[in-house]
Amino acid sequence: MYLDSPSYAAVPTDQCTVSDQRIDVVDESPSNERDCCPECDDVPLVSDDTETYCPDCGLIVEDAGLDHGPEWTPYDEAERRRVGSPVTPMRHDWGVSAEIGLFRDGHGRELSAATRARLHRLRRWNRRARFESKADQNLAHGLGEIRRIGGALDLAEGIQEEASQLFREAQSDDLIRGRSLESMASAAVYAVCRRRRLPRFLDEVAEAARVDRGKVRLAYGVLNRELSLRIPPAMPADFLPRLASSVEVSEQVRERSAQLCDSDAVIDLANGRKPAGVAAGCLYFAGRELEGFGAVTQEQLATAARISEVSLQHVWQALQDRELPVWSAESSNSSTEIERGLP
């Protein structure tokens, strides 16, 4: 017994016949009712690629429709391929390698003991066949270190991908020979952070990489010199938001510190000094100047900027001897309201 195609107009509802070879199914609702909203009167439904809904009341009649689009990812018709996982430079094989499961199949069913043993052998041979040479093994290890460092520093995936691409360029130019993979991986991460003007310290990158700070600095110098990265110099304004958030200063102190960091006097003062130390000095100077808005201690700022308290005092004393722009509460409040779009 099988179900044949329904005949909607030939057989009435009360005359449906059931036999051993045929079952006639009849839809009781007229065609015009199926095309209209069940909640509204004579309002036709609208269908798109994902759902069918009423344009008047917004009732969704059907959803999760079939995607009738193409199955290939490239836009070039000559390179049409089946859809799979996206390629990424963070994997040595660009993310197109096979992944063999452990305990369940694709439908979620548990595997038998014999099947698990067979898959264990397949995984072992798959690991052996993944690398064609020693260079592939070094590349996989270096990219794995970049992903680990990026996860420890809470970096975005785009930064990790850019650091992975930089590590690939270093390997293709034979810059990794004679140097540790960990130091080159951490140097690639630090170089991308510097190129994107992210407030990351060399010490914290070395701590996350578990490599000596001197090796990371030497590897960064090699990448910057040999690959001509053209990294812009770090400015105190780059570290100011991070330091202000770590010590939890008020909004007025943030604005005054930003005004100081953008001034020509502070930019000249930053030559030959650590930019984070100059930013910490601007925060301390603004906190002392605006006593009613909450001051910060030298110990908090020195710890956040990874400098000594003596260095912070020297920056603060140098700021006192320079001609700095004048700050007024009225101008700050008016500028803040303009930025926020307030009347």
Coordinates of C-alpha atoms in Angstrom, one line a residue:
M1 CA 0.0 0.0 0.0
Y2 CA 1.4 3.4 -1.0
L3 CA 0.5 7.0 -0.9
D4 CA -0.1 8.5 -4.3
S5 CA -0.3 12.1 -5.4
P6 CA -3.4 13.8 -3.8
S7 CA -6.3 15.0 -5.9
Y8 CA -7.7 18.1 -4.4
A9 CA -10.6 19.0 -6.7
A10 CA -11.9 15.6 -7.9
V11 CA -13.0 13.9 -4.7
P12 CA -15.1 15.4 -2.0
T13 CA -14.3 15.1 1.7
D14 CA -16.9 12.5 2.6
Q15 CA -16.1 10.2 -0.4
C16 CA -12.5 9.4 0.4
T17 CA -11.9 5.8 -0.5
V18 CA -9.4 3.5 1.1
S19 CA -8.3 0.4 -0.8
D20 CA -5.3 -1.9 -0.7
Q21 CA -3.5 0.0 -3.4
R22 CA -4.6 3.6 -3.3
I23 CA -5.4 6.3 -0.6
D24 CA -6.8 9.5 -1.8
V25 CA -6.1 12.5 0.5
V26 CA -8.2 15.6 0.2
D27 CA -7.4 19.0 1.6
E28 CA -10.6 20.4 3.1
S29 CA -9.5 24.1 3.0
P30 CA -9.9 26.0 -0.3
S31 CA -6.9 27.3 -2.1
N32 CA -7.7 30.9 -1.4
E33 CA -7.8 30.3 2.3
R34 CA -4.4 28.6 2.2
D35 CA -2.9 31.8 0.5
C36 CA -4.4 34.2 3.0
C37 CA -3.7 35.0 6.6
P38 CA -5.7 32.9 9.1
E39 CA -6.0 35.9 11.5
C40 CA -6.9 38.7 9.0
D41 CA -9.6 38.8 6.4
D42 CA -8.5 38.3 2.8
V43 CA -4.9 39.5 3.4
P44 CA -2.5 37.6 1.1
L45 CA 0.6 36.0 2.6
V46 CA 4.1 37.1 1.6
S47 CA 6.9 34.5 1.3
D48 CA 10.6 35.1 1.2
D49 CA 13.6 32.8 1.4
T50 CA 13.2 32.1 5.1
E51 CA 9.5 32.4 6.1
T52 CA 5.9 33.0 5.1
Y53 CA 4.2 35.8 7.0
C54 CA 1.3 38.3 6.9
P55 CA 2.3 41.8 5.9
D56 CA -0.6 43.3 7.9
C57 CA -0.4 41.7 11.4
G58 CA 3.0 40.1 11.1
L59 CA 1.9 36.5 11.8
I60 CA 4.5 34.0 10.7
V61 CA 2.7 31.0 9.1
E62 CA 5.8 29.0 8.0
D63 CA 9.4 29.4 8.7
A64 CA 12.7 27.5 8.3
G65 CA 12.2 27.2 4.6
L66 CA 14.6 25.4 2.2
D67 CA 17.6 27.3 0.9
H68 CA 17.5 27.1 -2.8
G69 CA 20.7 28.9 -3.4
P70 CA 24.0 27.5 -4.8
E71 CA 26.0 25.0 -2.9
W72 CA 29.4 26.4 -3.7
T73 CA 31.3 29.1 -1.9
P74 CA 33.6 30.9 -4.5
Y75 CA 32.0 33.5 -6.7
D76 CA 34.0 32.5 -9.7
E77 CA 32.0 29.9 -11.7
A78 CA 35.3 28.2 -12.8
E79 CA 36.2 27.5 -9.1
R80 CA 32.9 26.2 -7.8
R81 CA 33.4 23.8 -4.9
R82 CA 31.2 22.1 -2.4
V83 CA 30.5 24.0 0.8
G84 CA 32.8 23.0 3.8
S85 CA 34.5 24.6 6.7
P86 CA 36.0 28.0 5.9
V87 CA 39.7 28.2 5.2
T88 CA 41.8 30.0 7.8
P89 CA 45.5 30.8 8.0
M90 CA 45.5 29.8 11.7
R91 CA 45.8 26.1 10.6
H92 CA 48.9 24.7 8.9
D93 CA 46.6 23.0 6.3
W94 CA 44.3 26.0 6.1
G95 CA 41.6 24.1 8.1
V96 CA 40.7 21.5 5.4
S97 CA 42.0 18.5 7.2
A98 CA 39.8 15.6 8.4
E99 CA 38.3 15.4 11.9
I100 CA 37.5 11.9 13.2
G101 CA 35.1 11.7 16.1
L102 CA 35.5 9.8 19.3
F103 CA 32.4 8.2 20.8
R104 CA 29.4 9.2 18.6
D105 CA 28.7 9.2 14.9
G106 CA 27.2 12.0 12.8
H107 CA 23.6 11.2 14.0
G108 CA 24.6 11.3 17.7
R109 CA 24.5 7.5 18.2
E110 CA 27.1 5.8 20.3
L111 CA 29.7 3.8 18.6
S112 CA 30.5 0.2 19.4
A113 CA 33.8 -0.9 20.9
A114 CA 35.0 -2.4 17.6
T115 CA 34.2 0.8 15.7
R116 CA 35.9 3.0 18.4
A117 CA 39.0 0.9 18.1
R118 CA 39.0 1.2 14.4
L119 CA 38.6 4.9 14.6
H120 CA 41.4 5.1 17.1
R121 CA 43.7 3.5 14.6
L122 CA 42.4 5.9 11.8
R123 CA 43.1 8.9 14.0
R124 CA 46.7 7.7 14.7
W125 CA 47.4 7.3 11.0
N126 CA 45.7 10.6 10.3
R127 CA 48.0 12.4 12.7
R128 CA 51.0 10.8 11.0
A129 CA 49.8 11.7 7.5
R130 CA 48.9 15.3 8.3
F131 CA 52.5 16.6 8.0
E132 CA 54.4 16.2 4.8
S133 CA 57.7 17.5 6.1
K134 CA 59.4 18.9 9.2
A135 CA 58.5 22.4 8.0
D136 CA 54.8 21.5 8.3
Q137 CA 55.3 20.3 11.8
N138 CA 57.1 23.6 12.8
L139 CA 54.3 25.6 11.1
A140 CA 51.6 23.7 13.0
H141 CA 53.4 24.2 16.3
G142 CA 53.9 27.9 15.7
L143 CA 50.3 28.5 14.7
G144 CA 49.2 26.6 17.7
E145 CA 51.3 28.9 19.9
I146 CA 49.7 31.9 18.3
R147 CA 46.2 30.6 19.0
R148 CA 47.2 29.9 22.6
I149 CA 48.8 33.3 23.1
G150 CA 45.8 35.0 21.5
G151 CA 43.4 33.1 23.8
A152 CA 45.5 34.0 26.9
L153 CA 45.5 37.7 25.9
D154 CA 41.9 37.7 24.8
L155 CA 42.7 38.9 21.3
A156 CA 40.2 38.9 18.5
E157 CA 40.2 36.2 15.8
G158 CA 41.2 38.7 13.1
I159 CA 44.4 39.6 15.1
Q160 CA 45.3 35.9 15.4
E161 CA 44.7 35.4 11.7
E162 CA 47.0 38.3 10.9
A163 CA 49.7 37.0 13.2
S164 CA 49.4 33.6 11.6
Q165 CA 49.9 35.1 8.2
L166 CA 52.9 37.0 9.5
F167 CA 54.4 33.8 10.9
R168 CA 53.9 32.1 7.5
E169 CA 55.7 34.9 5.8
A170 CA 58.6 34.6 8.3
Q171 CA 58.8 30.9 7.6
S172 CA 58.8 31.3 3.8
D173 CA 61.7 33.9 4.1
D174 CA 63.6 31.4 6.3
L175 CA 63.6 33.6 9.3
I176 CA 62.7 30.9 11.8
R177 CA 65.9 28.8 11.3
G178 CA 68.0 29.0 14.4
R179 CA 65.3 30.6 16.5
S180 CA 62.7 29.2 18.8
L181 CA 59.2 28.8 17.4
E182 CA 57.7 30.2 20.6
S183 CA 59.6 33.4 20.4
M184 CA 58.7 33.9 16.7
A185 CA 55.1 33.2 17.4
S186 CA 54.9 35.7 20.3
A187 CA 56.8 38.2 18.3
A188 CA 54.2 37.9 15.5
V189 CA 51.4 38.5 17.9
Y190 CA 53.2 41.5 19.4
A191 CA 54.0 42.9 16.0
V192 CA 50.3 42.8 14.9
C193 CA 49.2 44.4 18.2
R194 CA 51.7 47.2 17.5
R195 CA 50.6 47.6 13.9
R196 CA 47.0 47.9 15.0
R197 CA 47.9 50.2 17.8
L198 CA 46.6 47.9 20.5
P199 CA 47.8 48.7 24.1
R200 CA 49.7 45.5 24.7
F201 CA 53.0 45.3 26.7
L202 CA 55.9 43.2 25.6
D203 CA 56.1 41.8 29.1
E204 CA 52.6 40.4 29.1
V205 CA 53.1 38.9 25.6
A206 CA 56.2 37.2 26.9
E207 CA 54.4 36.0 30.0
A208 CA 51.6 34.5 27.9
A209 CA 54.2 32.8 25.6
R210 CA 56.3 31.5 28.5
V211 CA 59.4 32.9 26.7
D212 CA 62.1 35.2 28.0
R213 CA 61.4 38.9 27.3
G214 CA 64.7 39.3 25.6
K215 CA 64.1 36.6 23.0
V216 CA 60.7 38.0 22.2
R217 CA 62.3 41.5 21.7
L218 CA 65.0 40.0 19.4
A219 CA 62.5 38.1 17.4
Y220 CA 60.3 41.2 17.0
G221 CA 63.3 43.1 15.8
V222 CA 64.0 40.5 13.1
L223 CA 60.4 40.5 11.9
N224 CA 60.3 44.3 11.8
R225 CA 63.6 44.6 10.0
E226 CA 63.4 41.7 7.5
L227 CA 59.7 42.0 6.6
S228 CA 59.6 45.8 6.5
L229 CA 56.5 45.9 8.7
R230 CA 56.5 49.7 9.0
I231 CA 55.0 49.7 12.5
P232 CA 53.9 53.1 13.7
P233 CA 55.4 54.3 17.0
A234 CA 53.3 53.8 20.1
M235 CA 51.8 56.9 21.5
P236 CA 50.6 57.7 25.1
A237 CA 47.0 58.1 23.8
D238 CA 47.0 54.4 22.8
F239 CA 47.5 53.3 26.4
L240 CA 45.3 55.9 28.1
P241 CA 41.9 54.1 27.8
R242 CA 43.4 50.9 29.2
L243 CA 45.1 52.6 32.2
A244 CA 42.0 54.7 32.9
S245 CA 39.8 51.6 33.0
S246 CA 42.2 49.7 35.2
V247 CA 42.4 52.4 37.9
E248 CA 38.7 53.4 37.5
V249 CA 39.1 57.1 37.2
S250 CA 36.2 59.5 36.7
E251 CA 35.1 60.8 33.3
Q252 CA 36.5 64.3 34.0
V253 CA 39.9 62.9 34.7
R254 CA 39.7 60.8 31.5
E255 CA 38.9 63.9 29.4
R256 CA 41.6 66.0 31.0
S257 CA 44.2 63.2 30.5
A258 CA 43.1 62.8 26.8
Q259 CA 43.6 66.5 26.3
L260 CA 47.1 66.3 27.8
C261 CA 48.1 63.3 25.7
D262 CA 47.0 65.1 22.5
S263 CA 49.0 68.3 23.3
D264 CA 52.3 69.0 21.6
A265 CA 54.1 69.4 25.0
V266 CA 53.3 65.8 26.0
I267 CA 54.1 64.4 22.5
D268 CA 57.5 66.0 22.8
L269 CA 57.9 64.6 26.3
A270 CA 57.1 61.1 25.1
N271 CA 60.3 61.0 23.0
G272 CA 62.6 58.5 24.6
R273 CA 60.1 57.5 27.3
K274 CA 57.7 54.6 27.6
P275 CA 54.3 55.7 26.2
A276 CA 52.5 53.9 28.9
G277 CA 54.5 55.7 31.6
V278 CA 53.7 59.1 29.9
A279 CA 50.0 58.2 29.8
A280 CA 50.2 57.2 33.5
G281 CA 51.8 60.5 34.3
C282 CA 49.0 62.4 32.5
L283 CA 46.4 60.5 34.5
Y284 CA 48.2 61.3 37.7
F285 CA 48.6 64.9 36.8
A286 CA 44.9 65.2 35.9
G287 CA 43.9 63.5 39.1
R288 CA 46.0 65.9 41.2
E289 CA 44.7 68.9 39.2
L290 CA 41.0 67.8 39.5
E291 CA 41.0 66.9 43.2
G292 CA 37.2 67.1 43.4
F293 CA 36.7 64.4 40.8
G294 CA 38.7 61.7 42.5
A295 CA 42.5 61.2 42.5
V296 CA 44.5 58.1 41.9
T297 CA 47.6 56.9 43.7
Q298 CA 51.1 56.5 42.2
E299 CA 51.2 52.8 43.2
Q300 CA 48.0 52.0 41.2
L301 CA 49.1 53.8 38.1
A302 CA 52.7 52.4 38.3
T303 CA 51.4 48.9 38.6
A304 CA 48.9 49.3 35.7
A305 CA 51.6 50.9 33.5
R306 CA 54.3 48.3 34.5
I307 CA 56.7 51.1 35.5
S308 CA 58.2 52.1 38.8
E309 CA 56.9 54.8 41.0
V310 CA 60.1 56.8 40.6
S311 CA 59.6 56.9 36.8
L312 CA 56.0 58.1 37.3
Q313 CA 57.2 60.9 39.6
H314 CA 59.7 62.0 37.0
V315 CA 57.0 62.2 34.3
W316 CA 54.7 64.2 36.7
Q317 CA 57.5 66.6 37.5
A318 CA 58.3 67.1 33.8
L319 CA 54.6 67.9 33.1
Q320 CA 54.6 70.6 35.8
D321 CA 57.5 72.4 34.1
R322 CA 55.8 72.5 30.6
E323 CA 53.1 74.7 29.2
L324 CA 49.9 72.6 29.1
P325 CA 46.5 73.5 27.7
V326 CA 44.0 74.9 30.2
W327 CA 41.1 72.7 31.2
S328 CA 37.7 74.1 32.2
A329 CA 34.7 72.2 33.5
E330 CA 32.3 74.2 31.3
S331 CA 34.1 73.5 28.0
S332 CA 34.4 69.8 29.0
N333 CA 30.7 69.5 29.8
S334 CA 29.7 71.2 26.6
S335 CA 32.0 69.0 24.5
T336 CA 30.7 65.9 26.2
E337 CA 27.1 66.9 25.5
I338 CA 27.9 67.5 21.9
E339 CA 29.5 64.1 21.5
R340 CA 26.5 62.4 23.1
G341 CA 24.0 64.4 20.9
L342 CA 22.4 66.1 23.9
P343 CA 20.6 69.5 23.5

